[in-house]
Coordinates of N, CA and C in Angstrom, one line a residue:
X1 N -43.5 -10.4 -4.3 CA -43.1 -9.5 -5.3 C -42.2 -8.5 -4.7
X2 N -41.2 -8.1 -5.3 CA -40.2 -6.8 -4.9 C -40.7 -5.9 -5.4
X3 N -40.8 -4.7 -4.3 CA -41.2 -3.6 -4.5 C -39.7 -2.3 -4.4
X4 N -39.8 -1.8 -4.8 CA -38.5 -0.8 -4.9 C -38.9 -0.2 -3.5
X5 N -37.3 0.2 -3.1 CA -37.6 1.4 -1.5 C -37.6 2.9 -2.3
X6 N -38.6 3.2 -1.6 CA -38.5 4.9 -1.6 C -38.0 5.8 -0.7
X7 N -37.3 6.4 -1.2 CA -36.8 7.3 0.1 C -36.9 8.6 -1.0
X8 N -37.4 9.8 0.0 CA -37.6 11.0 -0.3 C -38.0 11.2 -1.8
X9 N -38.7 9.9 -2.4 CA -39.6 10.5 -3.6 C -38.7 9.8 -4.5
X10 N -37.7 8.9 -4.6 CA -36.7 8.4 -5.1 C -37.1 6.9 -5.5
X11 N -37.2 6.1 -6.5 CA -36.3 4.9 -7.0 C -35.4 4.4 -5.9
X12 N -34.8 3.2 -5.4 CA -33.9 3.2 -4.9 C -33.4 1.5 -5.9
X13 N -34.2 1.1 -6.5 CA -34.0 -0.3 -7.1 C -32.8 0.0 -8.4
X14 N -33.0 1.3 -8.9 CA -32.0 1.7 -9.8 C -30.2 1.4 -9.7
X15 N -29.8 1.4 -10.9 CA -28.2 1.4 -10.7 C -27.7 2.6 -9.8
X16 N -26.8 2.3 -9.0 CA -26.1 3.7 -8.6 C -24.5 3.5 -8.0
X17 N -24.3 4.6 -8.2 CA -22.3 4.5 -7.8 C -21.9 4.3 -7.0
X18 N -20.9 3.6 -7.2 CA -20.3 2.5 -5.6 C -19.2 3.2 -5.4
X19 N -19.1 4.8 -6.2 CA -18.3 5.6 -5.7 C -18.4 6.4 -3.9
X20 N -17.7 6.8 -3.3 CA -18.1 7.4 -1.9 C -18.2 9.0 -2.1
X21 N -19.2 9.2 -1.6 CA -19.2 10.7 -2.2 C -18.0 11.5 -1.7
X22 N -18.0 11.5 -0.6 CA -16.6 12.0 0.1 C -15.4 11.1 -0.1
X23 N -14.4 11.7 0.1 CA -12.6 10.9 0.4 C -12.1 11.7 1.4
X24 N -12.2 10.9 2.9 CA -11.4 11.3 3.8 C -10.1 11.5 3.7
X25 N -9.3 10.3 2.8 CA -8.0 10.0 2.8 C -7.7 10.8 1.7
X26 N -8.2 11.5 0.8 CA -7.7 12.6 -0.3 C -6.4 13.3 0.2
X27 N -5.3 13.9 -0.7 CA -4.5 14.8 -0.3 C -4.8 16.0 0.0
X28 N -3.8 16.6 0.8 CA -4.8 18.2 0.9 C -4.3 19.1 -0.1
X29 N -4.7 20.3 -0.9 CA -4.6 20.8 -1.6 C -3.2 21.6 -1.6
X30 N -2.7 21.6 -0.7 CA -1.5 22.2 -0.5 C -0.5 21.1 -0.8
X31 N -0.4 19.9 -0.2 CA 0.0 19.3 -0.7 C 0.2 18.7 -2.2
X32 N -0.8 18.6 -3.0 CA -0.6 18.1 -4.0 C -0.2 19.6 -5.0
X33 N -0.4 21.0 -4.6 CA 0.3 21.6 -5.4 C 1.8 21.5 -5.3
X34 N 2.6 21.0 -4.0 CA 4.0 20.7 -4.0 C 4.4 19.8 -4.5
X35 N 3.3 18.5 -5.0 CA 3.9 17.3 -5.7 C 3.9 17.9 -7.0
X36 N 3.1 18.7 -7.1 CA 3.2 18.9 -9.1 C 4.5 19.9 -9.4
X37 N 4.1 21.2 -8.2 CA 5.4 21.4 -8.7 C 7.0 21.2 -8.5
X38 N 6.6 19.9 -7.9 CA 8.2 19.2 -7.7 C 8.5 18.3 -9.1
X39 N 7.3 18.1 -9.5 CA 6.8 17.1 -10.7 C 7.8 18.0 -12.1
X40 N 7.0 19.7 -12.2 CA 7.2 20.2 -13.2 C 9.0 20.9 -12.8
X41 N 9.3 20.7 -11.6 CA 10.6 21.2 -11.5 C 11.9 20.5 -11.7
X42 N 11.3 19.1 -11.1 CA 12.5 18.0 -11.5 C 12.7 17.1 -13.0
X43 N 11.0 17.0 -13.3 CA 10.9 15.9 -14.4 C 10.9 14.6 -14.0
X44 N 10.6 14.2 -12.4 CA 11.1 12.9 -11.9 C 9.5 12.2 -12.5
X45 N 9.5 11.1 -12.3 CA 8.9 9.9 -12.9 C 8.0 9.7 -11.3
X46 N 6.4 9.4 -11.4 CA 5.7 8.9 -10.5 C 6.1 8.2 -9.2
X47 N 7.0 7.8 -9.4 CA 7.6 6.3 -8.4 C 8.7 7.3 -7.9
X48 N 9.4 8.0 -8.6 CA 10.8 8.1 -7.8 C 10.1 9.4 -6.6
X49 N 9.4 10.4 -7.6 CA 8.8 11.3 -6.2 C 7.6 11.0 -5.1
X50 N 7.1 9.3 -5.3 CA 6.6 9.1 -4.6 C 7.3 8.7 -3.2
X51 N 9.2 8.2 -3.4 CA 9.9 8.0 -2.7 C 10.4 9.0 -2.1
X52 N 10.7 10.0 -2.7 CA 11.0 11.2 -2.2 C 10.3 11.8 -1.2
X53 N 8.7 11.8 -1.3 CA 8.1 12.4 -0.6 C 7.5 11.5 0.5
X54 N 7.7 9.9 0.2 CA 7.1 9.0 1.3 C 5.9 8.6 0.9
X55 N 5.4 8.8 0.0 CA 3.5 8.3 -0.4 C 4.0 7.1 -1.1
X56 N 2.4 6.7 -1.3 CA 2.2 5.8 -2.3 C 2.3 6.4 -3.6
X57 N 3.3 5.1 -4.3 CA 3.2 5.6 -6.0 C 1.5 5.8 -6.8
X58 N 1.0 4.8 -6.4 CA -0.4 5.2 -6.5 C -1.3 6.8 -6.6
X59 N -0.8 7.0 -4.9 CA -1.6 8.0 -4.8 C -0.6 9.4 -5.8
X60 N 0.6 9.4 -5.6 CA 1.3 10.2 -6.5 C 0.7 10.6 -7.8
X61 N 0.8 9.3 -8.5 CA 0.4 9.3 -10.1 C -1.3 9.5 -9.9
X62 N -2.2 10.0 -9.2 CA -3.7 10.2 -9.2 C -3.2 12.0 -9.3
X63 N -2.4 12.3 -8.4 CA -2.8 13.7 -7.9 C -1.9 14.4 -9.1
X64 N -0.9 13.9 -9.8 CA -0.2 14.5 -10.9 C -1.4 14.3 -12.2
X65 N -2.6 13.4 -12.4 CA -3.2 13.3 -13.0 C -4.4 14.6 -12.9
X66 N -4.6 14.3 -11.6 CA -5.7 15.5 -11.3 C -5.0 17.0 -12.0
X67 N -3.9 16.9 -11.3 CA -3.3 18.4 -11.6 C -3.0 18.7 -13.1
X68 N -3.6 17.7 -13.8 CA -2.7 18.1 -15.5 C -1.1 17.9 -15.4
X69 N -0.9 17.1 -14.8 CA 1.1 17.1 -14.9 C 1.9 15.3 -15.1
X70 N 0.8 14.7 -14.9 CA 0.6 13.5 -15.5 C 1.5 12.8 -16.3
X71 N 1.8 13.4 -17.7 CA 2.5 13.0 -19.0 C 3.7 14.4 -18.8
X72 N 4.9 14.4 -19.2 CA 5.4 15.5 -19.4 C 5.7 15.9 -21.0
X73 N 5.6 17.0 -20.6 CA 5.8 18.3 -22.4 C 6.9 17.3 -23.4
X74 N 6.4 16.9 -24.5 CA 7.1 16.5 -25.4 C 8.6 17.2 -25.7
X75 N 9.1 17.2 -25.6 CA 10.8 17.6 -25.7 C 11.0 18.5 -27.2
X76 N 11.7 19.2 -27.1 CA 11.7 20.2 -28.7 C 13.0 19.2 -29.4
X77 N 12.7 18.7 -30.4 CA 13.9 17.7 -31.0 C 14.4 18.7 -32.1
X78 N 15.8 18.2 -32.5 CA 16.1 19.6 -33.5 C 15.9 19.2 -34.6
X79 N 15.4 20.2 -35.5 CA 15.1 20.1 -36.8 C 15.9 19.1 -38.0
X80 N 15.3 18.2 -38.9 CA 15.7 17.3 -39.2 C 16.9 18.0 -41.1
X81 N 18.0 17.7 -40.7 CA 18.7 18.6 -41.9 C 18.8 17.5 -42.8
X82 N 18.0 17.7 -43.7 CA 18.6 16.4 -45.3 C 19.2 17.3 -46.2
X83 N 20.2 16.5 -46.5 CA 21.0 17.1 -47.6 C 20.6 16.5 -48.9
X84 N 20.7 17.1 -49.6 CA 20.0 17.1 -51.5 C 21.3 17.4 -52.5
X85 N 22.0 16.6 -53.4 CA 22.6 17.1 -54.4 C 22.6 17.8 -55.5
X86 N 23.4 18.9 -55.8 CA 22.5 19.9 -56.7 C 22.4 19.6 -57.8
X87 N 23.1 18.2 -58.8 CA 22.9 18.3 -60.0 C 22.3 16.5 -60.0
X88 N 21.5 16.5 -61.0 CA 20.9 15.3 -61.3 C 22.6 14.3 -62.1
X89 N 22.5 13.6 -61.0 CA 23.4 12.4 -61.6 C 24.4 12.0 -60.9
X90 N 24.8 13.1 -59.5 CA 25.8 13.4 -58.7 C 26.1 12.1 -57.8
X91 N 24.8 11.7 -57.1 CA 24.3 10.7 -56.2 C 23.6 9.9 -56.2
X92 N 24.0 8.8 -56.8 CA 22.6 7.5 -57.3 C 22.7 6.6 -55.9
X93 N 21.2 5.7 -55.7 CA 20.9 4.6 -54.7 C 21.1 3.8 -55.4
X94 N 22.0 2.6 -56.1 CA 22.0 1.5 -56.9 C 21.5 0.1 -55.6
X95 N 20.3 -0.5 -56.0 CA 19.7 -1.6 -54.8 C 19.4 -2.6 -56.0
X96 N 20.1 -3.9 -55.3 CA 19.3 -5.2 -55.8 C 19.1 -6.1 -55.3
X97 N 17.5 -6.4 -55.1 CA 16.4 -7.4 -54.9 C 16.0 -8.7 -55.0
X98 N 16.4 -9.7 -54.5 CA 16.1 -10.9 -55.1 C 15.1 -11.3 -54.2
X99 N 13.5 -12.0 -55.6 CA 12.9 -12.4 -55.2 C 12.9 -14.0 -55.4
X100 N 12.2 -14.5 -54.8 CA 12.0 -16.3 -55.6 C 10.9 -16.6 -56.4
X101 N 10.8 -17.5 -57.5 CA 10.1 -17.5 -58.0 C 9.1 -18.9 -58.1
X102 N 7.9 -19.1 -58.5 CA 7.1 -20.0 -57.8 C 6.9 -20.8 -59.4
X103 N 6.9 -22.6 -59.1 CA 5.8 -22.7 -60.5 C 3.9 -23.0 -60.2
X104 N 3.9 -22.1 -59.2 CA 2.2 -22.5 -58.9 C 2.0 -21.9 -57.6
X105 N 0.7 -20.9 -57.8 CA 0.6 -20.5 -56.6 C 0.5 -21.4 -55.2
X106 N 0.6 -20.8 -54.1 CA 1.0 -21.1 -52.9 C -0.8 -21.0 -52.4
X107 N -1.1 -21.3 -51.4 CA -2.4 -21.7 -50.6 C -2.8 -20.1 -49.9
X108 N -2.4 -19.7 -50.4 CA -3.0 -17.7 -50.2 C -3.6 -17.5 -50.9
X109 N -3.3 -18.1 -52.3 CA -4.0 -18.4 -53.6 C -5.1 -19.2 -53.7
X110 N -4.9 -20.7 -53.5 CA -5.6 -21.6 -53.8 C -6.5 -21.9 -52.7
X111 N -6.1 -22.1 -51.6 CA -6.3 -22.2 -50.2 C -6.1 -23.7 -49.8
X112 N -5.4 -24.4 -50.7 CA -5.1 -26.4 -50.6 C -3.9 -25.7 -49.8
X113 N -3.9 -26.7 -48.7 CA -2.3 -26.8 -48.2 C -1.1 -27.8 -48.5
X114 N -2.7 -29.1 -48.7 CA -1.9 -30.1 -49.1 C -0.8 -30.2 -50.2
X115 N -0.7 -28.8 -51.4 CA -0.1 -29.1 -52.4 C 1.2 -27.8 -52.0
X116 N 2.4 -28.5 -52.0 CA 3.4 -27.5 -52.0 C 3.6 -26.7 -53.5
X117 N 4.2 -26.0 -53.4 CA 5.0 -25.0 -54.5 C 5.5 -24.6 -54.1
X118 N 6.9 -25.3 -55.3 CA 8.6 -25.4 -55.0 C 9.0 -24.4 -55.2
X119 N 9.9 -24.1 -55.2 CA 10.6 -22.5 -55.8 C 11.7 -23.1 -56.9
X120 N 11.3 -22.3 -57.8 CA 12.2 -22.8 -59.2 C 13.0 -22.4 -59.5
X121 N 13.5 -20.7 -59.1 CA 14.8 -20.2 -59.1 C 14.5 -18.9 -58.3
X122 N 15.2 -18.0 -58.8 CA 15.5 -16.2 -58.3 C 15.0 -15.4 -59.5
X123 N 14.3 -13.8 -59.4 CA 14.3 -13.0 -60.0 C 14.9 -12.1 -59.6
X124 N 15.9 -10.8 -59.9 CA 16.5 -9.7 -58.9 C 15.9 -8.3 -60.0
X125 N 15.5 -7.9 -59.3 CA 14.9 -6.3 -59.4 C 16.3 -5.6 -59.0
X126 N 16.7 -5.0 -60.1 CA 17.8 -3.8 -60.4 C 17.4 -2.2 -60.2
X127 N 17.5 -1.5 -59.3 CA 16.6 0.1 -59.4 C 17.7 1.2 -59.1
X128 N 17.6 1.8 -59.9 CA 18.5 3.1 -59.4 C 17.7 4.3 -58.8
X129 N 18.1 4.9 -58.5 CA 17.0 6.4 -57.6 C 18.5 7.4 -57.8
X130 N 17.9 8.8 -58.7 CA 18.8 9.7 -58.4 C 18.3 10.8 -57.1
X131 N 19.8 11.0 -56.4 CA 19.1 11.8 -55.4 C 18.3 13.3 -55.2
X132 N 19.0 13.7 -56.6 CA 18.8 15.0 -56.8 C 16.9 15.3 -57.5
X133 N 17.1 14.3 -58.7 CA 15.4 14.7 -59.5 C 14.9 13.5 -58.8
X134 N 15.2 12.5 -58.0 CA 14.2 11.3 -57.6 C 13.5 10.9 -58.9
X135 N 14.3 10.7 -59.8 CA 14.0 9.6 -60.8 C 14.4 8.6 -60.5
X136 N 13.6 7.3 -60.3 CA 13.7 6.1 -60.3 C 13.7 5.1 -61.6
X137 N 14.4 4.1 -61.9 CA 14.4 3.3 -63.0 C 14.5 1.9 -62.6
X138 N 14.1 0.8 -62.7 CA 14.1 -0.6 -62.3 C 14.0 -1.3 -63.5
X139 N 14.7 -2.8 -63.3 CA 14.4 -3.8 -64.5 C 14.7 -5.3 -63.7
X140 N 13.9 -6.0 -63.9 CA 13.9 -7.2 -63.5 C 14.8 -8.0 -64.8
X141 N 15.7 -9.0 -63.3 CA 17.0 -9.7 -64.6 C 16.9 -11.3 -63.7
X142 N 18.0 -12.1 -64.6 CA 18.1 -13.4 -63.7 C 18.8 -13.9 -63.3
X143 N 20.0 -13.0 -63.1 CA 20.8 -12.8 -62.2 C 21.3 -10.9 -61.5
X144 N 22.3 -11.2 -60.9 CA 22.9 -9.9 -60.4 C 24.7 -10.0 -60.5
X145 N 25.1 -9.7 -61.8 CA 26.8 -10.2 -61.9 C 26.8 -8.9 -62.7
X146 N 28.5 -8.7 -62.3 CA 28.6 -7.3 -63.3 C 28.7 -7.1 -64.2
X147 N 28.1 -8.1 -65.5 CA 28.3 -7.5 -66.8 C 26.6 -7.1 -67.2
X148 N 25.3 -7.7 -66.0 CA 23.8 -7.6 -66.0 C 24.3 -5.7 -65.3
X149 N 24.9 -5.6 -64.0 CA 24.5 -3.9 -63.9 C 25.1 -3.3 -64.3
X150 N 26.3 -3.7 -65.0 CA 27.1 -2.7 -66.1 C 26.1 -2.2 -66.5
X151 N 25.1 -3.0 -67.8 CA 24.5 -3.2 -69.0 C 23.2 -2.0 -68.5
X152 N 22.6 -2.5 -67.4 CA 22.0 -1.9 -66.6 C 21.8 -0.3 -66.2
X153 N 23.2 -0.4 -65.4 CA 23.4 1.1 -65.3 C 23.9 1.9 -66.7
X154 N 23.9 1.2 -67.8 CA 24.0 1.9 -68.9 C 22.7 2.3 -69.7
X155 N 21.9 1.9 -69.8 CA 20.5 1.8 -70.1 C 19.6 2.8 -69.0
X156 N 20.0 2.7 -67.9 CA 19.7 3.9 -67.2 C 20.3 5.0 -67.6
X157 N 21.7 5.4 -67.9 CA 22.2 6.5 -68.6 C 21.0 7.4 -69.5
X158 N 20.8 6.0 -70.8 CA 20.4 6.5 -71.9 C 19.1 6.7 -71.7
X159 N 18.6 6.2 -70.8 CA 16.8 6.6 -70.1 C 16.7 8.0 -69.2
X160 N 17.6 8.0 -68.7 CA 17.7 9.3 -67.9 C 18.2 10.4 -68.6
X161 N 19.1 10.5 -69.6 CA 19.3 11.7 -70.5 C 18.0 12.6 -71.0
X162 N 17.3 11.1 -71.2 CA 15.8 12.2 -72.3 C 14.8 12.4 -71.1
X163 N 14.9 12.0 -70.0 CA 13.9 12.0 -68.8 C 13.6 13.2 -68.4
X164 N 13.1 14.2 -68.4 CA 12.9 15.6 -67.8 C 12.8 15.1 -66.1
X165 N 13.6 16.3 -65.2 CA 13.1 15.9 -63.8 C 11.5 16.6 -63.4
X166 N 11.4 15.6 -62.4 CA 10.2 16.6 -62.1 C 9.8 18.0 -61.7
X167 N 9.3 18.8 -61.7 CA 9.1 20.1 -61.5 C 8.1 20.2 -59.8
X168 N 9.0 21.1 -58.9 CA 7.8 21.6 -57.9 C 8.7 21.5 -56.6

């Protein structure tokens, strides 16, 4: 039978860390405050001041870790300027869409593979977006020729006159 060792009143059969309590080979403290602040003075990258200074990249990227300097400060990006039209109607998105159309669902549906489903033709989704109220209007057609978005963007007209924009 196995009996556990005791030492000084201790378990020794237990899990324990295969860490070393000491590190001879550690950097010395003086040193690693000159890698950080070479770190935070240049901006150089783990590898290149590990060349600089002659260490291992390794041990570089531990002691920039220890010291908090690790990752560098996210960069101040400049503020993002969108421009907005001031009057509703100024600046339309006109987009059109073609989807294909199925006579039977597909195996996402049914889950048979064996049975194809053909594609029988095209639908195209017509949408306009104003830029100013962000009213949007769409209509599915069966084709895209210009007497369909003429017709289209006229029907939008007469939908967007009575449309109030949104408020806020």
């Amino acid at each position: 039978m196995c009996r556990p060792i005791h030492r000084h009143g201790r378990c020794r059969r237990g899990r324990r860390s295969s860490r070393p309590k000491t590190s001879a080979a550690r950097v010395p403290a003086n040193e690693e405050a000159r890698i950080c602040a070479l770190r935070r003075r240049t901006g150089w990258s783990p590898r290149r001041l590990a060349v600089e200074l002659g260490r291992p990249d390794s041990t570089v990227d531990q002691v920039l870790c220890r010291g908090g300097c690790s990752r560098p400060a996210p960069s101040k990006r400049p503020p993002v300027i969108r421009y907005q039209w001031p009057c509703p109607g100024n600046l339309l998105y006109v987009d059109v869409k073609r989807f294909g159309k199925f006579e039977a669902p597909g195996h996402a549906v049914t889950g048979d593979r064996t049975q194809r489903s053909r594609r029988v033709g095209w639908e195209y989704v017509h949408s306009i977006v104003d830029d100013c109220s962000r009213l949007a209007y769409s209509e599915i057609h069966d084709d895209e020729r210009a007497a369909t978005v003429t017709a289209f963007t006229r029907r939008w007209t007469c939908s967007s006159a009575t449309a109030s924009p949104p408020s806020g």
